[in-house]
PDB file of N, CA, C and O in Angstrom:
ATOM      1  N   UNK P   1     -60.000 274.757 116.538  1.00  0.00           N
ATOM      2  CA  UNK P   1     -58.964 275.631 116.052  1.00  0.00           C
ATOM      3  C   UNK P   1     -57.755 274.811 115.641  1.00  0.00           C
ATOM      4  O   UNK P   1     -57.311 273.964 116.370  1.00  0.00           O
ATOM      5  N   UNK P   2     -57.235 275.124 114.488  1.00  0.00           N
ATOM      6  CA  UNK P   2     -56.013 274.431 114.072  1.00  0.00           C
ATOM      7  C   UNK P   2     -55.015 275.440 113.549  1.00  0.00           C
ATOM      8  O   UNK P   2     -55.371 276.424 112.927  1.00  0.00           O
ATOM      9  N   UNK P   3     -53.767 275.172 113.834  1.00  0.00           N
ATOM     10  CA  UNK P   3     -52.682 276.009 113.354  1.00  0.00           C
ATOM     11  C   UNK P   3     -51.527 275.095 113.008  1.00  0.00           C
ATOM     12  O   UNK P   3     -51.059 274.334 113.837  1.00  0.00           O
ATOM     13  N   UNK P   4     -51.094 275.137 111.758  1.00  0.00           N
ATOM     14  CA  UNK P   4     -49.995 274.282 111.305  1.00  0.00           C
ATOM     15  C   UNK P   4     -50.270 272.801 111.570  1.00  0.00           C
ATOM     16  O   UNK P   4     -49.405 272.065 111.999  1.00  0.00           O
ATOM     17  N   UNK P   5     -51.505 272.364 111.359  1.00  0.00           N
ATOM     18  CA  UNK P   5     -51.893 270.968 111.559  1.00  0.00           C
ATOM     19  C   UNK P   5     -51.660 270.458 112.981  1.00  0.00           C
ATOM     20  O   UNK P   5     -51.507 269.275 113.200  1.00  0.00           O
ATOM     21  N   UNK P   6     -51.598 271.343 113.954  1.00  0.00           N
ATOM     22  CA  UNK P   6     -51.458 270.932 115.353  1.00  0.00           C
ATOM     23  C   UNK P   6     -52.717 271.368 116.091  1.00  0.00           C
ATOM     24  O   UNK P   6     -53.133 272.511 115.991  1.00  0.00           O
ATOM     25  N   UNK P   7     -53.327 270.474 116.825  1.00  0.00           N
ATOM     26  CA  UNK P   7     -54.501 270.807 117.596  1.00  0.00           C
ATOM     27  C   UNK P   7     -54.086 271.689 118.763  1.00  0.00           C
ATOM     28  O   UNK P   7     -53.162 271.365 119.491  1.00  0.00           O
ATOM     29  N   UNK P   8     -54.771 272.808 118.941  1.00  0.00           N
ATOM     30  CA  UNK P   8     -54.444 273.729 120.024  1.00  0.00           C
ATOM     31  C   UNK P   8     -55.262 273.397 121.264  1.00  0.00           C
ATOM     32  O   UNK P   8     -56.455 273.167 121.188  1.00  0.00           O
ATOM     33  N   UNK P   9     -54.623 273.378 122.391  1.00  0.00           N
ATOM     34  CA  UNK P   9     -55.275 273.130 123.676  1.00  0.00           C
ATOM     35  C   UNK P   9     -54.788 274.179 124.651  1.00  0.00           C
ATOM     36  O   UNK P   9     -53.712 274.732 124.508  1.00  0.00           O
ATOM     37  N   UNK P  10     -55.560 274.443 125.677  1.00  0.00           N
ATOM     38  CA  UNK P  10     -55.153 275.395 126.705  1.00  0.00           C
ATOM     39  C   UNK P  10     -54.927 274.626 127.995  1.00  0.00           C
ATOM     40  O   UNK P  10     -55.736 273.812 128.388  1.00  0.00           O
ATOM     41  N   UNK P  11     -53.811 274.889 128.656  1.00  0.00           N
ATOM     42  CA  UNK P  11     -53.487 274.250 129.922  1.00  0.00           C
ATOM     43  C   UNK P  11     -53.540 275.312 131.013  1.00  0.00           C
ATOM     44  O   UNK P  11     -52.947 276.373 130.876  1.00  0.00           O
ATOM     45  N   UNK P  12     -54.270 275.025 132.055  1.00  0.00           N
ATOM     46  CA  UNK P  12     -54.314 275.924 133.192  1.00  0.00           C
ATOM     47  C   UNK P  12     -53.456 275.326 134.295  1.00  0.00           C
ATOM     48  O   UNK P  12     -53.488 274.130 134.540  1.00  0.00           O
ATOM     49  N   UNK P  13     -52.678 276.137 134.935  1.00  0.00           N
ATOM     50  CA  UNK P  13     -51.823 275.642 136.008  1.00  0.00           C
ATOM     51  C   UNK P  13     -52.164 276.383 137.285  1.00  0.00           C
ATOM     52  O   UNK P  13     -52.680 277.498 137.272  1.00  0.00           O
ATOM     53  N   UNK P  14     -51.920 275.734 138.389  1.00  0.00           N
ATOM     54  CA  UNK P  14     -52.224 276.291 139.707  1.00  0.00           C
ATOM     55  C   UNK P  14     -50.972 276.307 140.551  1.00  0.00           C
ATOM     56  O   UNK P  14     -50.138 275.409 140.465  1.00  0.00           O
ATOM     57  N   UNK P  15     -50.869 277.310 141.388  1.00  0.00           N
ATOM     58  CA  UNK P  15     -49.803 277.314 142.379  1.00  0.00           C
ATOM     59  C   UNK P  15     -50.227 276.406 143.527  1.00  0.00           C
ATOM     60  O   UNK P  15     -51.404 276.041 143.649  1.00  0.00           O
ATOM     61  N   UNK P  16     -49.294 276.066 144.399  1.00  0.00           N
ATOM     62  CA  UNK P  16     -49.639 275.227 145.550  1.00  0.00           C
ATOM     63  C   UNK P  16     -50.680 275.915 146.432  1.00  0.00           C
ATOM     64  O   UNK P  16     -51.570 275.264 146.967  1.00  0.00           O
ATOM     65  N   UNK P  17     -50.572 277.218 146.588  1.00  0.00           N
ATOM     66  CA  UNK P  17     -51.553 277.950 147.408  1.00  0.00           C
ATOM     67  C   UNK P  17     -52.937 277.904 146.765  1.00  0.00           C
ATOM     68  O   UNK P  17     -53.937 277.728 147.455  1.00  0.00           O
ATOM     69  N   UNK P  18     -53.013 278.038 145.446  1.00  0.00           N
ATOM     70  CA  UNK P  18     -54.307 277.971 144.760  1.00  0.00           C
ATOM     71  C   UNK P  18     -54.937 276.595 144.913  1.00  0.00           C
ATOM     72  O   UNK P  18     -56.154 276.474 145.069  1.00  0.00           O
ATOM     73  N   UNK P  19     -54.113 275.562 144.901  1.00  0.00           N
ATOM     74  CA  UNK P  19     -54.623 274.202 145.085  1.00  0.00           C
ATOM     75  C   UNK P  19     -55.194 274.035 146.492  1.00  0.00           C
ATOM     76  O   UNK P  19     -56.240 273.427 146.676  1.00  0.00           O
ATOM     77  N   UNK P  20     -54.515 274.613 147.489  1.00  0.00           N
ATOM     78  CA  UNK P  20     -54.985 274.479 148.880  1.00  0.00           C
ATOM     79  C   UNK P  20     -56.386 275.040 149.078  1.00  0.00           C
ATOM     80  O   UNK P  20     -57.148 274.519 149.878  1.00  0.00           O
ATOM     81  N   UNK P  21     -56.725 276.113 148.372  1.00  0.00           N
ATOM     82  CA  UNK P  21     -58.028 276.749 148.574  1.00  0.00           C
ATOM     83  C   UNK P  21     -59.054 276.362 147.516  1.00  0.00           C
ATOM     84  O   UNK P  21     -60.223 276.704 147.634  1.00  0.00           O
ATOM     85  N   UNK P  22     -58.645 275.636 146.483  1.00  0.00           N
ATOM     86  CA  UNK P  22     -59.567 275.247 145.414  1.00  0.00           C
ATOM     87  C   UNK P  22     -60.591 274.244 145.922  1.00  0.00           C
ATOM     88  O   UNK P  22     -60.271 273.363 146.711  1.00  0.00           O
ATOM     89  N   UNK P  23     -61.807 274.382 145.439  1.00  0.00           N
ATOM     90  CA  UNK P  23     -62.870 273.451 145.823  1.00  0.00           C
ATOM     91  C   UNK P  23     -63.209 272.475 144.699  1.00  0.00           C
ATOM     92  O   UNK P  23     -63.983 271.546 144.910  1.00  0.00           O
ATOM     93  N   UNK P  24     -62.623 272.665 143.526  1.00  0.00           N
ATOM     94  CA  UNK P  24     -62.970 271.816 142.387  1.00  0.00           C
ATOM     95  C   UNK P  24     -61.838 270.893 141.939  1.00  0.00           C
ATOM     96  O   UNK P  24     -61.929 270.259 140.897  1.00  0.00           O
ATOM     97  N   UNK P  25     -60.765 270.799 142.729  1.00  0.00           N
ATOM     98  CA  UNK P  25     -59.663 269.878 142.440  1.00  0.00           C
ATOM     99  C   UNK P  25     -59.246 269.173 143.723  1.00  0.00           C
ATOM    100  O   UNK P  25     -59.529 269.647 144.824  1.00  0.00           O
ATOM    101  N   UNK P  26     -58.597 268.053 143.573  1.00  0.00           N
ATOM    102  CA  UNK P  26     -58.089 267.298 144.713  1.00  0.00           C
ATOM    103  C   UNK P  26     -56.602 267.079 144.491  1.00  0.00           C
ATOM    104  O   UNK P  26     -56.184 266.626 143.424  1.00  0.00           O
ATOM    105  N   UNK P  27     -55.796 267.410 145.471  1.00  0.00           N
ATOM    106  CA  UNK P  27     -54.352 267.225 145.369  1.00  0.00           C
ATOM    107  C   UNK P  27     -53.881 266.364 146.530  1.00  0.00           C
ATOM    108  O   UNK P  27     -54.469 266.369 147.606  1.00  0.00           O
ATOM    109  N   UNK P  28     -52.818 265.623 146.290  1.00  0.00           N
ATOM    110  CA  UNK P  28     -52.256 264.802 147.355  1.00  0.00           C
ATOM    111  C   UNK P  28     -51.169 263.902 146.827  1.00  0.00           C
ATOM    112  O   UNK P  28     -50.697 264.049 145.705  1.00  0.00           O
ATOM    113  N   UNK P  29     -50.773 262.965 147.649  1.00  0.00           N
ATOM    114  CA  UNK P  29     -49.749 261.992 147.281  1.00  0.00           C
ATOM    115  C   UNK P  29     -50.439 260.683 146.926  1.00  0.00           C
ATOM    116  O   UNK P  29     -51.379 260.269 147.589  1.00  0.00           O
ATOM    117  N   UNK P  30     -49.946 260.043 145.895  1.00  0.00           N
ATOM    118  CA  UNK P  30     -50.482 258.773 145.448  1.00  0.00           C
ATOM    119  C   UNK P  30     -49.311 257.806 145.305  1.00  0.00           C
ATOM    120  O   UNK P  30     -48.293 258.146 144.701  1.00  0.00           O
ATOM    121  N   UNK P  31     -49.441 256.623 145.868  1.00  0.00           N
ATOM    122  CA  UNK P  31     -48.399 255.609 145.771  1.00  0.00           C
ATOM    123  C   UNK P  31     -48.596 254.819 144.479  1.00  0.00           C
ATOM    124  O   UNK P  31     -49.619 254.163 144.288  1.00  0.00           O
ATOM    125  N   UNK P  32     -47.625 254.928 143.573  1.00  0.00           N
ATOM    126  CA  UNK P  32     -47.683 254.216 142.301  1.00  0.00           C
ATOM    127  C   UNK P  32     -46.436 253.339 142.212  1.00  0.00           C
ATOM    128  O   UNK P  32     -45.322 253.837 142.158  1.00  0.00           O
ATOM    129  N   UNK P  33     -46.633 252.038 142.240  1.00  0.00           N
ATOM    130  CA  UNK P  33     -45.512 251.088 142.181  1.00  0.00           C
ATOM    131  C   UNK P  33     -44.401 251.460 143.161  1.00  0.00           C
ATOM    132  O   UNK P  33     -43.234 251.574 142.789  1.00  0.00           O
ATOM    133  N   UNK P  34     -44.772 251.679 144.406  1.00  0.00           N
ATOM    134  CA  UNK P  34     -43.844 252.007 145.494  1.00  0.00           C
ATOM    135  C   UNK P  34     -43.143 253.357 145.325  1.00  0.00           C
ATOM    136  O   UNK P  34     -42.094 253.590 145.915  1.00  0.00           O
ATOM    137  N   UNK P  35     -43.708 254.251 144.530  1.00  0.00           N
ATOM    138  CA  UNK P  35     -43.168 255.597 144.353  1.00  0.00           C
ATOM    139  C   UNK P  35     -44.252 256.596 144.734  1.00  0.00           C
ATOM    140  O   UNK P  35     -45.347 256.566 144.179  1.00  0.00           O
ATOM    141  N   UNK P  36     -43.963 257.439 145.731  1.00  0.00           N
ATOM    142  CA  UNK P  36     -44.906 258.478 146.108  1.00  0.00           C
ATOM    143  C   UNK P  36     -44.876 259.593 145.072  1.00  0.00           C
ATOM    144  O   UNK P  36     -43.823 260.158 144.790  1.00  0.00           O
ATOM    145  N   UNK P  37     -46.022 259.882 144.492  1.00  0.00           N
ATOM    146  CA  UNK P  37     -46.137 260.871 143.426  1.00  0.00           C
ATOM    147  C   UNK P  37     -47.155 261.929 143.842  1.00  0.00           C
ATOM    148  O   UNK P  37     -48.253 261.593 144.301  1.00  0.00           O
ATOM    149  N   UNK P  38     -46.788 263.202 143.709  1.00  0.00           N
ATOM    150  CA  UNK P  38     -47.717 264.297 143.977  1.00  0.00           C
ATOM    151  C   UNK P  38     -48.661 264.385 142.781  1.00  0.00           C
ATOM    152  O   UNK P  38     -48.229 264.504 141.639  1.00  0.00           O
ATOM    153  N   UNK P  39     -49.964 264.316 143.046  1.00  0.00           N
ATOM    154  CA  UNK P  39     -50.957 264.314 141.970  1.00  0.00           C
ATOM    155  C   UNK P  39     -51.985 265.418 142.173  1.00  0.00           C
ATOM    156  O   UNK P  39     -52.212 265.885 143.288  1.00  0.00           O
ATOM    157  N   UNK P  40     -52.578 265.814 141.075  1.00  0.00           N
ATOM    158  CA  UNK P  40     -53.661 266.791 141.073  1.00  0.00           C
ATOM    159  C   UNK P  40     -54.779 266.204 140.232  1.00  0.00           C
ATOM    160  O   UNK P  40     -54.586 265.926 139.043  1.00  0.00           O
ATOM    161  N   UNK P  41     -55.912 265.944 140.852  1.00  0.00           N
ATOM    162  CA  UNK P  41     -57.073 265.417 140.138  1.00  0.00           C
ATOM    163  C   UNK P  41     -58.031 266.559 139.873  1.00  0.00           C
ATOM    164  O   UNK P  41     -58.435 267.273 140.793  1.00  0.00           O
ATOM    165  N   UNK P  42     -58.386 266.733 138.620  1.00  0.00           N
ATOM    166  CA  UNK P  42     -59.365 267.735 138.232  1.00  0.00           C
ATOM    167  C   UNK P  42     -60.466 267.007 137.460  1.00  0.00           C
ATOM    168  O   UNK P  42     -60.273 266.629 136.309  1.00  0.00           O
ATOM    169  N   UNK P  43     -61.628 266.810 138.073  1.00  0.00           N
ATOM    170  CA  UNK P  43     -62.686 266.053 137.413  1.00  0.00           C
ATOM    171  C   UNK P  43     -63.222 266.727 136.152  1.00  0.00           C
ATOM    172  O   UNK P  43     -63.859 266.093 135.329  1.00  0.00           O
ATOM    173  N   UNK P  44     -62.933 268.005 135.966  1.00  0.00           N
ATOM    174  CA  UNK P  44     -63.391 268.700 134.773  1.00  0.00           C
ATOM    175  C   UNK P  44     -62.396 268.676 133.628  1.00  0.00           C
ATOM    176  O   UNK P  44     -62.668 269.188 132.544  1.00  0.00           O
ATOM    177  N   UNK P  45     -61.235 268.074 133.841  1.00  0.00           N
ATOM    178  CA  UNK P  45     -60.189 268.057 132.813  1.00  0.00           C
ATOM    179  C   UNK P  45     -60.545 267.087 131.693  1.00  0.00           C
ATOM    180  O   UNK P  45     -61.184 266.063 131.914  1.00  0.00           O
ATOM    181  N   UNK P  46     -60.105 267.407 130.486  1.00  0.00           N
ATOM    182  CA  UNK P  46     -60.347 266.528 129.349  1.00  0.00           C
ATOM    183  C   UNK P  46     -59.145 265.644 129.031  1.00  0.00           C
ATOM    184  O   UNK P  46     -59.267 264.688 128.277  1.00  0.00           O
ATOM    185  N   UNK P  47     -57.963 265.976 129.581  1.00  0.00           N
ATOM    186  CA  UNK P  47     -56.747 265.211 129.320  1.00  0.00           C
ATOM    187  C   UNK P  47     -55.979 265.009 130.618  1.00  0.00           C
ATOM    188  O   UNK P  47     -56.135 265.789 131.557  1.00  0.00           O
ATOM    189  N   UNK P  48     -55.151 263.989 130.633  1.00  0.00           N
ATOM    190  CA  UNK P  48     -54.284 263.726 131.780  1.00  0.00           C
ATOM    191  C   UNK P  48     -52.836 263.860 131.333  1.00  0.00           C
ATOM    192  O   UNK P  48     -52.491 263.545 130.191  1.00  0.00           O
ATOM    193  N   UNK P  49     -51.995 264.340 132.247  1.00  0.00           N
ATOM    194  CA  UNK P  49     -50.585 264.522 131.948  1.00  0.00           C
ATOM    195  C   UNK P  49     -49.759 263.918 133.066  1.00  0.00           C
ATOM    196  O   UNK P  49     -50.187 263.878 134.206  1.00  0.00           O
ATOM    197  N   UNK P  50     -48.561 263.457 132.706  1.00  0.00           N
ATOM    198  CA  UNK P  50     -47.629 262.940 133.688  1.00  0.00           C
ATOM    199  C   UNK P  50     -46.243 263.459 133.314  1.00  0.00           C
ATOM    200  O   UNK P  50     -45.890 263.512 132.126  1.00  0.00           O
ATOM    201  N   UNK P  51     -45.490 263.855 134.291  1.00  0.00           N
ATOM    202  CA  UNK P  51     -44.147 264.377 134.036  1.00  0.00           C
ATOM    203  C   UNK P  51     -43.244 263.261 133.533  1.00  0.00           C
ATOM    204  O   UNK P  51     -43.287 262.137 134.030  1.00  0.00           O
ATOM    205  N   UNK P  52     -42.422 263.588 132.564  1.00  0.00           N
ATOM    206  CA  UNK P  52     -41.512 262.604 131.991  1.00  0.00           C
ATOM    207  C   UNK P  52     -40.596 262.011 133.060  1.00  0.00           C
ATOM    208  O   UNK P  52     -40.270 260.836 133.038  1.00  0.00           O
ATOM    209  N   UNK P  53     -40.170 262.829 134.057  1.00  0.00           N
ATOM    210  CA  UNK P  53     -39.270 262.293 135.083  1.00  0.00           C
ATOM    211  C   UNK P  53     -39.972 261.239 135.934  1.00  0.00           C
ATOM    212  O   UNK P  53     -39.339 260.302 136.396  1.00  0.00           O
ATOM    213  N   UNK P  54     -41.279 261.340 136.113  1.00  0.00           N
ATOM    214  CA  UNK P  54     -42.027 260.311 136.853  1.00  0.00           C
ATOM    215  C   UNK P  54     -42.088 259.037 136.021  1.00  0.00           C
ATOM    216  O   UNK P  54     -41.915 257.929 136.537  1.00  0.00           O
ATOM    217  N   UNK P  55     -42.350 259.177 134.728  1.00  0.00           N
ATOM    218  CA  UNK P  55     -42.367 258.009 133.834  1.00  0.00           C
ATOM    219  C   UNK P  55     -41.028 257.286 133.915  1.00  0.00           C
ATOM    220  O   UNK P  55     -40.972 256.062 134.036  1.00  0.00           O
ATOM    221  N   UNK P  56     -39.939 258.071 133.865  1.00  0.00           N
ATOM    222  CA  UNK P  56     -38.605 257.467 133.939  1.00  0.00           C
ATOM    223  C   UNK P  56     -38.362 256.788 135.279  1.00  0.00           C
ATOM    224  O   UNK P  56     -37.810 255.688 135.339  1.00  0.00           O
ATOM    225  N   UNK P  57     -38.771 257.440 136.393  1.00  0.00           N
ATOM    226  CA  UNK P  57     -38.583 256.839 137.720  1.00  0.00           C
ATOM    227  C   UNK P  57     -39.366 255.545 137.868  1.00  0.00           C
ATOM    228  O   UNK P  57     -38.963 254.651 138.610  1.00  0.00           O
ATOM    229  N   UNK P  58     -40.498 255.440 137.183  1.00  0.00           N
ATOM    230  CA  UNK P  58     -41.303 254.225 137.231  1.00  0.00           C
ATOM    231  C   UNK P  58     -40.743 253.138 136.311  1.00  0.00           C
ATOM    232  O   UNK P  58     -41.245 252.019 136.292  1.00  0.00           O
ATOM    233  N   UNK P  59     -39.705 253.483 135.554  1.00  0.00           N
ATOM    234  CA  UNK P  59     -39.106 252.508 134.641  1.00  0.00           C
ATOM    235  C   UNK P  59     -39.975 252.228 133.431  1.00  0.00           C
ATOM    236  O   UNK P  59     -39.881 251.160 132.827  1.00  0.00           O
ATOM    237  N   UNK P  60     -40.805 253.184 133.061  1.00  0.00           N
ATOM    238  CA  UNK P  60     -41.694 253.018 131.906  1.00  0.00           C
ATOM    239  C   UNK P  60     -41.160 253.807 130.731  1.00  0.00           C
ATOM    240  O   UNK P  60     -40.286 254.657 130.860  1.00  0.00           O
ATOM    241  N   UNK P  61     -41.702 253.542 129.573  1.00  0.00           N
ATOM    242  CA  UNK P  61     -41.353 254.297 128.380  1.00  0.00           C
ATOM    243  C   UNK P  61     -42.583 255.070 127.933  1.00  0.00           C
ATOM    244  O   UNK P  61     -43.710 254.601 128.074  1.00  0.00           O
ATOM    245  N   UNK P  62     -42.368 256.237 127.392  1.00  0.00           N
ATOM    246  CA  UNK P  62     -43.492 256.999 126.856  1.00  0.00           C
ATOM    247  C   UNK P  62     -43.514 256.821 125.343  1.00  0.00           C
ATOM    248  O   UNK P  62     -42.525 256.443 124.729  1.00  0.00           O
ATOM    249  N   UNK P  63     -44.654 257.074 124.770  1.00  0.00           N
ATOM    250  CA  UNK P  63     -44.772 257.009 123.319  1.00  0.00           C
ATOM    251  C   UNK P  63     -45.604 258.190 122.851  1.00  0.00           C
ATOM    252  O   UNK P  63     -46.449 258.707 123.577  1.00  0.00           O
ATOM    253  N   UNK P  64     -45.356 258.587 121.674  1.00  0.00           N
ATOM    254  CA  UNK P  64     -46.075 259.725 121.113  1.00  0.00           C
ATOM    255  C   UNK P  64     -47.457 259.288 120.675  1.00  0.00           C
ATOM    256  O   UNK P  64     -47.641 258.177 120.182  1.00  0.00           O
ATOM    257  N   UNK P  65     -48.407 260.201 120.847  1.00  0.00           N
ATOM    258  CA  UNK P  65     -49.755 259.943 120.358  1.00  0.00           C
ATOM    259  C   UNK P  65     -49.817 260.160 118.857  1.00  0.00           C
ATOM    260  O   UNK P  65     -48.846 260.557 118.223  1.00  0.00           O
ATOM    261  N   UNK P  66     -50.956 259.886 118.292  1.00  0.00           N
ATOM    262  CA  UNK P  66     -51.113 260.041 116.848  1.00  0.00           C
ATOM    263  C   UNK P  66     -51.103 261.503 116.430  1.00  0.00           C
ATOM    264  O   UNK P  66     -50.623 261.851 115.373  1.00  0.00           O
ATOM    265  N   UNK P  67     -51.691 262.365 117.255  1.00  0.00           N
ATOM    266  CA  UNK P  67     -51.747 263.783 116.939  1.00  0.00           C
ATOM    267  C   UNK P  67     -50.778 264.545 117.817  1.00  0.00           C
ATOM    268  O   UNK P  67     -50.627 264.235 118.988  1.00  0.00           O
ATOM    269  N   UNK P  68     -50.167 265.522 117.244  1.00  0.00           N
ATOM    270  CA  UNK P  68     -49.296 266.392 118.024  1.00  0.00           C
ATOM    271  C   UNK P  68     -50.165 267.499 118.619  1.00  0.00           C
ATOM    272  O   UNK P  68     -50.967 268.104 117.923  1.00  0.00           O
ATOM    273  N   UNK P  69     -50.019 267.715 119.908  1.00  0.00           N
ATOM    274  CA  UNK P  69     -50.822 268.721 120.594  1.00  0.00           C
ATOM    275  C   UNK P  69     -49.917 269.858 121.020  1.00  0.00           C
ATOM    276  O   UNK P  69     -48.915 269.636 121.704  1.00  0.00           O
ATOM    277  N   UNK P  70     -50.248 271.059 120.585  1.00  0.00           N
ATOM    278  CA  UNK P  70     -49.482 272.229 121.005  1.00  0.00           C
ATOM    279  C   UNK P  70     -50.218 272.847 122.185  1.00  0.00           C
ATOM    280  O   UNK P  70     -51.396 273.171 122.085  1.00  0.00           O
ATOM    281  N   UNK P  71     -49.545 272.958 123.308  1.00  0.00           N
ATOM    282  CA  UNK P  71     -50.176 273.412 124.542  1.00  0.00           C
ATOM    283  C   UNK P  71     -49.883 274.884 124.812  1.00  0.00           C
ATOM    284  O   UNK P  71     -48.758 275.326 124.714  1.00  0.00           O
ATOM    285  N   UNK P  72     -50.918 275.607 125.176  1.00  0.00           N
ATOM    286  CA  UNK P  72     -50.807 277.008 125.563  1.00  0.00           C
ATOM    287  C   UNK P  72     -51.291 277.123 126.990  1.00  0.00           C
ATOM    288  O   UNK P  72     -52.357 276.625 127.330  1.00  0.00           O
ATOM    289  N   UNK P  73     -50.512 277.758 127.866  1.00  0.00           N
ATOM    290  CA  UNK P  73     -50.998 277.924 129.237  1.00  0.00           C
ATOM    291  C   UNK P  73     -51.779 279.223 129.355  1.00  0.00           C
ATOM    292  O   UNK P  73     -51.894 279.992 128.403  1.00  0.00           O
ATOM    293  N   UNK P  74     -52.350 279.460 130.498  1.00  0.00           N
ATOM    294  CA  UNK P  74     -53.242 280.610 130.679  1.00  0.00           C
ATOM    295  C   UNK P  74     -52.515 281.947 130.592  1.00  0.00           C
ATOM    296  O   UNK P  74     -53.144 282.984 130.435  1.00  0.00           O
ATOM    297  N   UNK P  75     -51.174 281.929 130.642  1.00  0.00           N
ATOM    298  CA  UNK P  75     -50.392 283.160 130.496  1.00  0.00           C
ATOM    299  C   UNK P  75     -50.044 283.456 129.045  1.00  0.00           C
ATOM    300  O   UNK P  75     -49.365 284.427 128.754  1.00  0.00           O
ATOM    301  N   UNK P  76     -50.489 282.621 128.132  1.00  0.00           N
ATOM    302  CA  UNK P  76     -50.212 282.828 126.720  1.00  0.00           C
ATOM    303  C   UNK P  76     -48.907 282.212 126.251  1.00  0.00           C
ATOM    304  O   UNK P  76     -48.555 282.324 125.082  1.00  0.00           O
ATOM    305  N   UNK P  77     -48.195 281.552 127.148  1.00  0.00           N
ATOM    306  CA  UNK P  77     -46.953 280.877 126.758  1.00  0.00           C
ATOM    307  C   UNK P  77     -47.298 279.519 126.177  1.00  0.00           C
ATOM    308  O   UNK P  77     -48.304 278.924 126.506  1.00  0.00           O
ATOM    309  N   UNK P  78     -46.458 279.029 125.295  1.00  0.00           N
ATOM    310  CA  UNK P  78     -46.736 277.705 124.716  1.00  0.00           C
ATOM    311  C   UNK P  78     -45.523 276.810 124.861  1.00  0.00           C
ATOM    312  O   UNK P  78     -44.423 277.262 125.105  1.00  0.00           O
ATOM    313  N   UNK P  79     -45.789 275.530 124.757  1.00  0.00           N
ATOM    314  CA  UNK P  79     -44.720 274.552 124.873  1.00  0.00           C
ATOM    315  C   UNK P  79     -44.879 273.428 123.911  1.00  0.00           C
ATOM    316  O   UNK P  79     -45.809 273.303 123.209  1.00  0.00           O
TER     317      UNK P  79
END
């Protein structure tokens, strides 16, 4: 599906309670360069995401990918 030359993707989000009872994801703390980061591993996911504030705290820079991805969450909202 394409709209305005942007690839459409759907993002599903979970509440903390949903993560606690989920059997198909793993959540926890991961130490990355001496920074404890809350992570959610989903082995069925096709993409990985990291919050910009974590990138900044790690002293890294982000860069844009070649394609712009328009994200829609399961509630129909987009970002």
